[in-house]
Coordinates of C-alpha atoms and ligand atoms in Angstrom, one line a residue:
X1 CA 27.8 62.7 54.7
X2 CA 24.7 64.2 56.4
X3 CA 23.9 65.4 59.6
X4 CA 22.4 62.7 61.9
X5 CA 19.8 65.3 63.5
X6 CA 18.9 67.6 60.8
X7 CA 20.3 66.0 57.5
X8 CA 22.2 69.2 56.5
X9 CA 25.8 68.5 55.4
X10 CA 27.9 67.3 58.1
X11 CA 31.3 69.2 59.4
X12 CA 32.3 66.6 61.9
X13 CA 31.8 62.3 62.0
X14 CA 32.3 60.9 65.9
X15 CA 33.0 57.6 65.6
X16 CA 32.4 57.4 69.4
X17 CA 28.7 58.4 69.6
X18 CA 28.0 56.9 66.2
X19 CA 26.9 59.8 64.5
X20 CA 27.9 62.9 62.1
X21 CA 26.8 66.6 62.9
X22 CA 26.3 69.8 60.8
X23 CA 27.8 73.0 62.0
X24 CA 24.7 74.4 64.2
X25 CA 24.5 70.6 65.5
X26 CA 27.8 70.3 66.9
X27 CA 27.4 74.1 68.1
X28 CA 24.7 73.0 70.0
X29 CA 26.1 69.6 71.3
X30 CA 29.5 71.2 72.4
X31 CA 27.5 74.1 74.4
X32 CA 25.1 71.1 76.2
X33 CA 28.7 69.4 76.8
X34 CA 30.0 72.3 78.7
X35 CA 26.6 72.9 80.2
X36 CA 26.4 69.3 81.2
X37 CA 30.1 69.6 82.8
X38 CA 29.1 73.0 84.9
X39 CA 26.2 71.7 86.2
X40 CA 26.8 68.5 87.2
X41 CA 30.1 69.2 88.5
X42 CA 29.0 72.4 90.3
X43 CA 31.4 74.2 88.8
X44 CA 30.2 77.8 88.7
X45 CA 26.4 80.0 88.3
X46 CA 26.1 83.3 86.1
X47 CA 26.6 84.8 89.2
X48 CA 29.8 84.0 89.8
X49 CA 33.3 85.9 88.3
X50 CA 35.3 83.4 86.5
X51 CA 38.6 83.5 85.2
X52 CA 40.0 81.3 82.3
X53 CA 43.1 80.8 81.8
X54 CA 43.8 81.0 78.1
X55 CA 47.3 80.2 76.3
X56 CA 46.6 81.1 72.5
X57 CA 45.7 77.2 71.8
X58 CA 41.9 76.1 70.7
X59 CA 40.9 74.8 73.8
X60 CA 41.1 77.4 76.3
X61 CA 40.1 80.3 73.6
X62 CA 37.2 77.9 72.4
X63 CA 36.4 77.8 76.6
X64 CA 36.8 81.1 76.6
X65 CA 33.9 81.9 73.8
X66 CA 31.8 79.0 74.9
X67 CA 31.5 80.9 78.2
X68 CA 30.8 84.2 77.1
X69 CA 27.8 82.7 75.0
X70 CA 26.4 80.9 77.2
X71 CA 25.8 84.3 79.5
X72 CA 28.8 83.5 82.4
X73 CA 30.9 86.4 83.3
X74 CA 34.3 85.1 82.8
X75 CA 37.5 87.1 82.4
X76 CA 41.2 85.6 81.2
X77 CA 44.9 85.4 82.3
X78 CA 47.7 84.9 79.8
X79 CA 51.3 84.2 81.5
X80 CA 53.6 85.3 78.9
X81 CA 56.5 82.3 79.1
X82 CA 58.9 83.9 77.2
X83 CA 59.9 81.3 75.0
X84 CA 60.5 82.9 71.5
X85 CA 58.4 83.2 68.8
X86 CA 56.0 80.4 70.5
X87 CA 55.1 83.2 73.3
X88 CA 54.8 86.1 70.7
X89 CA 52.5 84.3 68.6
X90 CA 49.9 83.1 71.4
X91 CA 50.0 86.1 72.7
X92 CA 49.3 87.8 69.6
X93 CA 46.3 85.2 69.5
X94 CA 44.8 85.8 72.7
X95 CA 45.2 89.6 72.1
X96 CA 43.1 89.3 68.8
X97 CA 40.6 87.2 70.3
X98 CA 39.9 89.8 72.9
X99 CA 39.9 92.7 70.7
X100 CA 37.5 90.9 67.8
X101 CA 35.4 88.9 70.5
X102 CA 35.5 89.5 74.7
X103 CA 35.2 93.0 74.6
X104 CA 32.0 93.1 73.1
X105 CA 31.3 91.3 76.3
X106 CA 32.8 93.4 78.3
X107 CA 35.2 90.8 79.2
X108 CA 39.2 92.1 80.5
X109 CA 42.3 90.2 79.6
X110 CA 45.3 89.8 82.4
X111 CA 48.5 89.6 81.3
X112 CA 51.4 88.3 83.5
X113 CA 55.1 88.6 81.8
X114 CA 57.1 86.7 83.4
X115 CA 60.5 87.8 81.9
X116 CA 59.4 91.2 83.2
X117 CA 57.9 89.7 87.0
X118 CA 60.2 87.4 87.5
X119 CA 63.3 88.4 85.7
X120 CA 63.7 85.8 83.4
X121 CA 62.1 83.9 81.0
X122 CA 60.7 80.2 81.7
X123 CA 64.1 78.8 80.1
X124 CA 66.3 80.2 81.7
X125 CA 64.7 80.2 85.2
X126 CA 64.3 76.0 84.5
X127 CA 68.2 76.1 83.5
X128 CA 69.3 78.5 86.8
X129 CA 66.8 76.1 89.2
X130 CA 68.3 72.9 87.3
X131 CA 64.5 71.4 86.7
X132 CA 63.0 70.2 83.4
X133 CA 61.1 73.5 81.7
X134 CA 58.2 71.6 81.0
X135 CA 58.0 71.4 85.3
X136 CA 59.4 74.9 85.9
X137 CA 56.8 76.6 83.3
X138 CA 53.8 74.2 85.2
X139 CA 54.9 75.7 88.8
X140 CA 55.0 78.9 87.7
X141 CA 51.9 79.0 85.7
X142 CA 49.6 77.2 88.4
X143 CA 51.1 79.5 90.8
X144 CA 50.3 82.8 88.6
X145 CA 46.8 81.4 87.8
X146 CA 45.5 81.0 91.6
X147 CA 47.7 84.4 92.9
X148 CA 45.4 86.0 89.8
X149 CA 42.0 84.5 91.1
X150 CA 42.4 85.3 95.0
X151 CA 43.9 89.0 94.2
X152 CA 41.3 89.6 91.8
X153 CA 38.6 88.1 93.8
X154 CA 37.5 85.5 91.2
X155 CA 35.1 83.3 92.4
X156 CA 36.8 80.0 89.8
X157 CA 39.7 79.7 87.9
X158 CA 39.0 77.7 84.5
X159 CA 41.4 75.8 82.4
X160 CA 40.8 74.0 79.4
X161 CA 41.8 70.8 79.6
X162 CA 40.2 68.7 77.2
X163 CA 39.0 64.9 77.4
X164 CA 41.9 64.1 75.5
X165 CA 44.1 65.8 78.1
X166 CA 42.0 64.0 81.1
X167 CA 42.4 60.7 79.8
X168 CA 46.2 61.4 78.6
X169 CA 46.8 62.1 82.6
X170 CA 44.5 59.5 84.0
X171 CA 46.7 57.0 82.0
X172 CA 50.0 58.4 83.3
X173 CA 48.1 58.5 87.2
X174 CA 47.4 54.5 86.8
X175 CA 50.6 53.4 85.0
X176 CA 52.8 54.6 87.8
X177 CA 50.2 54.2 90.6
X178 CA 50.4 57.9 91.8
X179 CA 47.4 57.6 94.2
X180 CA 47.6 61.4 95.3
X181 CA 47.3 62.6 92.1
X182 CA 44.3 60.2 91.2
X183 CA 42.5 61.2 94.1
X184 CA 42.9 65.2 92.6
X185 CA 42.0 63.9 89.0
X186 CA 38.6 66.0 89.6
X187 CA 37.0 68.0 87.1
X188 CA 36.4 70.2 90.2
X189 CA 38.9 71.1 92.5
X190 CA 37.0 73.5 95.4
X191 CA 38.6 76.3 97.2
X192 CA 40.0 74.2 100.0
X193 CA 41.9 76.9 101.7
X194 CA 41.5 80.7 102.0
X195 CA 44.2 82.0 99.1
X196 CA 43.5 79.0 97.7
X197 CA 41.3 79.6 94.5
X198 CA 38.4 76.8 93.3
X199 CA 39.8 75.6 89.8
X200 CA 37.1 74.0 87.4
X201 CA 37.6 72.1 84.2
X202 CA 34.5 72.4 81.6
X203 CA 35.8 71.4 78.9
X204 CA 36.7 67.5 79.9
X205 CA 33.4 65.5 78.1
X206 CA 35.1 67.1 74.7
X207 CA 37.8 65.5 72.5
X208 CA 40.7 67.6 71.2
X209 CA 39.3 67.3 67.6
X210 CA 36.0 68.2 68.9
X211 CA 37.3 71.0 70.1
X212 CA 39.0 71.5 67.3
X213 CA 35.8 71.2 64.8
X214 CA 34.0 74.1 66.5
X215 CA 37.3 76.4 66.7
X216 CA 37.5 76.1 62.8
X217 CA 33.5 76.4 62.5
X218 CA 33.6 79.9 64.8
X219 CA 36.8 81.1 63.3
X220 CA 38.7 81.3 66.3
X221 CA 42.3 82.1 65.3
X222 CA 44.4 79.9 67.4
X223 CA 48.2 78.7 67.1
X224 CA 48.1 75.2 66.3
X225 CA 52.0 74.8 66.9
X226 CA 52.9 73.2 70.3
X227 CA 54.9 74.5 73.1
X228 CA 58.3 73.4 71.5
X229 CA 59.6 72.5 74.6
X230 CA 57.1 69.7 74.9
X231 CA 58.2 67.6 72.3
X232 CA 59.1 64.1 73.2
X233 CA 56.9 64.4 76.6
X234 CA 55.4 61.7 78.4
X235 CA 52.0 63.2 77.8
X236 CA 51.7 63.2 73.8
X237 CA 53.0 59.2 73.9
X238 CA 50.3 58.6 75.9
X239 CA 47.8 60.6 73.7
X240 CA 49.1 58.4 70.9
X241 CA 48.6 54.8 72.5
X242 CA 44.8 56.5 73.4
X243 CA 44.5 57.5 69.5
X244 CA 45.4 54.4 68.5
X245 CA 42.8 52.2 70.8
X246 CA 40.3 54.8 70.2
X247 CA 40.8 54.2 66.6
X248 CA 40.6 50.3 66.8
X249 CA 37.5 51.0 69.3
X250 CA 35.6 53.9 69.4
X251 CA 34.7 55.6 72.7
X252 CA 37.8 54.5 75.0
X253 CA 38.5 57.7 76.1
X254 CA 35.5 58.8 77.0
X255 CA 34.7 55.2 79.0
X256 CA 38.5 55.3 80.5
X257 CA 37.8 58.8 81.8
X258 CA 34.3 59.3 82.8
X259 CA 33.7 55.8 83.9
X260 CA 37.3 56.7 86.3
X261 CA 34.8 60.1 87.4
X262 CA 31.7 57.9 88.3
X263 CA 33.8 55.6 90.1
X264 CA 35.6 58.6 92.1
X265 CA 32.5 60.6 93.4
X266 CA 31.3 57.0 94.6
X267 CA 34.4 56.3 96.7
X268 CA 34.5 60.0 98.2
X269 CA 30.8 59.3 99.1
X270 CA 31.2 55.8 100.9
X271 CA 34.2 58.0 102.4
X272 CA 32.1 60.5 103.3
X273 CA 35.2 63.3 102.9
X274 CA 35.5 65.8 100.3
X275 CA 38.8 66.9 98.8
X276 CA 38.4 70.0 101.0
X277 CA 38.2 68.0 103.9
X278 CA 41.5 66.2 103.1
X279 CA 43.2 69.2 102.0
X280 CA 42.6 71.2 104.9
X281 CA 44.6 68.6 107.5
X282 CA 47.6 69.2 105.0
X283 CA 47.8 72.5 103.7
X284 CA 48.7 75.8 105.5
X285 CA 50.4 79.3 104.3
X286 CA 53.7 79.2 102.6
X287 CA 55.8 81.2 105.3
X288 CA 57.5 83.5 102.2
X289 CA 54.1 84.4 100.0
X290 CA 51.4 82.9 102.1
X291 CA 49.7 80.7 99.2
X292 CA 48.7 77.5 100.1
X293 CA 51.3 74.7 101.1
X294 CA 51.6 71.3 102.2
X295 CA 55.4 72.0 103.0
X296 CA 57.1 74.9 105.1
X297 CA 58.1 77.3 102.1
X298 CA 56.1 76.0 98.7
X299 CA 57.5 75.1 95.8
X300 CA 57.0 78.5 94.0
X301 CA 59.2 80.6 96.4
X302 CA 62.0 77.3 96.6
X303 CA 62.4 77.7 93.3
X304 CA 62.5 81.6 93.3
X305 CA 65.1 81.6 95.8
X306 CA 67.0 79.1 93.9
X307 CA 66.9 81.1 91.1
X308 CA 67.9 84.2 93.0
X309 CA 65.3 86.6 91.5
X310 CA 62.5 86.1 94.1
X311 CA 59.2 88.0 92.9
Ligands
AMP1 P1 48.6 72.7 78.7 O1 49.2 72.4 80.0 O2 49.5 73.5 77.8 O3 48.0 71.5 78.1 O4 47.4 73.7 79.0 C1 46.3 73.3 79.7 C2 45.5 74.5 80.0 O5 46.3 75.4 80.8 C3 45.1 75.4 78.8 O6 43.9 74.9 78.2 C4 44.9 76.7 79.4 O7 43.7 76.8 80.1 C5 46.0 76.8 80.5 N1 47.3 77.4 80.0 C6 48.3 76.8 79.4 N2 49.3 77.6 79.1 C7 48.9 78.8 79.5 C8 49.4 80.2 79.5 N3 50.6 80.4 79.0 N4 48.7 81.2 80.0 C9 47.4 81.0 80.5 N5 46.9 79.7 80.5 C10 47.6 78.7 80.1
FES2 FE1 55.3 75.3 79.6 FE2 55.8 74.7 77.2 S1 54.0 75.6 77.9 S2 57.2 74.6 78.8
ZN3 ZN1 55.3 80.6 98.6

């Protein structure tokens, strides 16, 4: 199999654009991917500070590297779960990578340990508050990542959600008709409030095994295990039914998603009202921590107090 731009021996076929690529081809197509997402979504300049927030797996340290190459000034968080070996071992990850790689950038690593912050780790707070994990661990960690980004006075907070991912979620959104959470499907998501940080996604034109290509390719060492506490979630059935049609018809994804993006910035420009706009007639400061909240006390500081440890 050869390359479809420069006939050297190809790494990677994608079925969906009909071609194959060669190692410095797909290099080059993931970075104009990611370049592609920035700028057309606004997410961020080289002026701005940006923080990733990386959890050990390919994506977010792939984002991560993709960033620092491409000249942006971007920092990471790590929250620190506690759950077993899973935690130690992305850690451990993230620690390399930023000893072999982001330093020479000058990049800095946060860490946030939550057995140590908040008392407990992410199991046994989800067992004490009497909620799923998989829902605990997601409150807590999109609460860590914007407290991060507004204390440290970083301009966007980057995760790295893949297409994959996008798609995965968009499929969830429609099948139950969640219309709030379709509306927020946005590869941006601007800083609608003061303490409330912009959160970007650059990452969602690529595919998981895209992603995965140029990991192997620039010898990121990631953990390939999942989080073991998301086996069985709704999320990875409906990454299978996507695998499977993308199989029998190359490019679904990519349609179902981006075509669901092209449709969105249409509607909000007929509507004339940004997300910020919305957002600022429902959210105001939580009354305990003062991040933003739609409700008295968020959902953060409910669930501390529940759990009788609050941070
Ligand atoms: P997931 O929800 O596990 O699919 O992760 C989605 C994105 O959230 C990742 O690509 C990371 O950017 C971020 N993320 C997930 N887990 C962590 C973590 N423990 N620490 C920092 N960022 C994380
Ligand atoms: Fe949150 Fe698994 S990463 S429960
Ligand atoms: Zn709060």
């Amino acid at each position: 199999m050869r390359c479809r731009k420069c006939s050297h021996p190809a790494v990677i076929k994608m079925p969906r654009h009909n071609i194959a690529l060669c190692k410095d081809c797909l290099t080059e197509f993931v970075h104009t991917q990611v370049r592609r997402a920035i700028d057309a979504h606004r997410m961020f300049t080289t002026n701005d500070r940006v923080l990733v927030a990386v959890s050990g797996g390919k994506d977010s340290l792939a984002l991560w590297s993709i960033l620092l190459k491409l000249g942006y000034h971007a920092d990471a968080l790590y929250v620190d779960l506690g759950i077993g070996e899973y935690s130690l071992q992305s850690r451990q990850k993230v620690q390399r990578f930023t000893e072999a790689v982001a330093t020479s950038y000058q990049a800095t690593l946060h860490v946030h340990t939550v057995e140590q912050e908040q008392g407990a780790g992410i199991r046994e707070l989800a067992t004490l508050v009497r909620r799923p994990t998989c829902a605990t661990c997601g409150t807590m960690k999109r609460y860590q990542f914007n407290r991060v980004a507004i204390e440290q006075h970083y301009d966007v907070m980057a995760t790295g959600h893949n297409l994959d991912d996008e798609a995965a979620r968009l499929l969830g959104n429609v099948l139950h008709w969640q219309t709030d959470y379709l509306d927020k499907q946005s590869p941006t998501l601007p800083a609608s409030l003061d303490g409330f940080a912009k959160k970007v996604k650059p990452l969602h034109r690529l595919t998981e095994r895209e992603i995965a290509a140029y990991a192997v390719i620039h010898h990121i060492d990631y953990i390939v295990d999942e989080c073991p506490m998301a086996k069985g979630s709704k999320m990875l059935a409906y990454k299978r039914v996507l695998n499977q049609l993308e199989a029998d018809s190359p490019g679904t994804k990519h349609t179902f998603y981006l075509k669901f993006l092209d449709r969105q910035a249409k509607q909000r420009q007929e509507d004339s009202q940004t997300i910020t706009e919305q957002d600022q007639h429902r959210l105001h400061p939580c009354e305990t921590c003062g991040q933003p909240t739609s409700t008295t006390v968020c959902t953060y500081c409910k669930m501390m107090a529940k759990a009788g440890s609050h941070a």
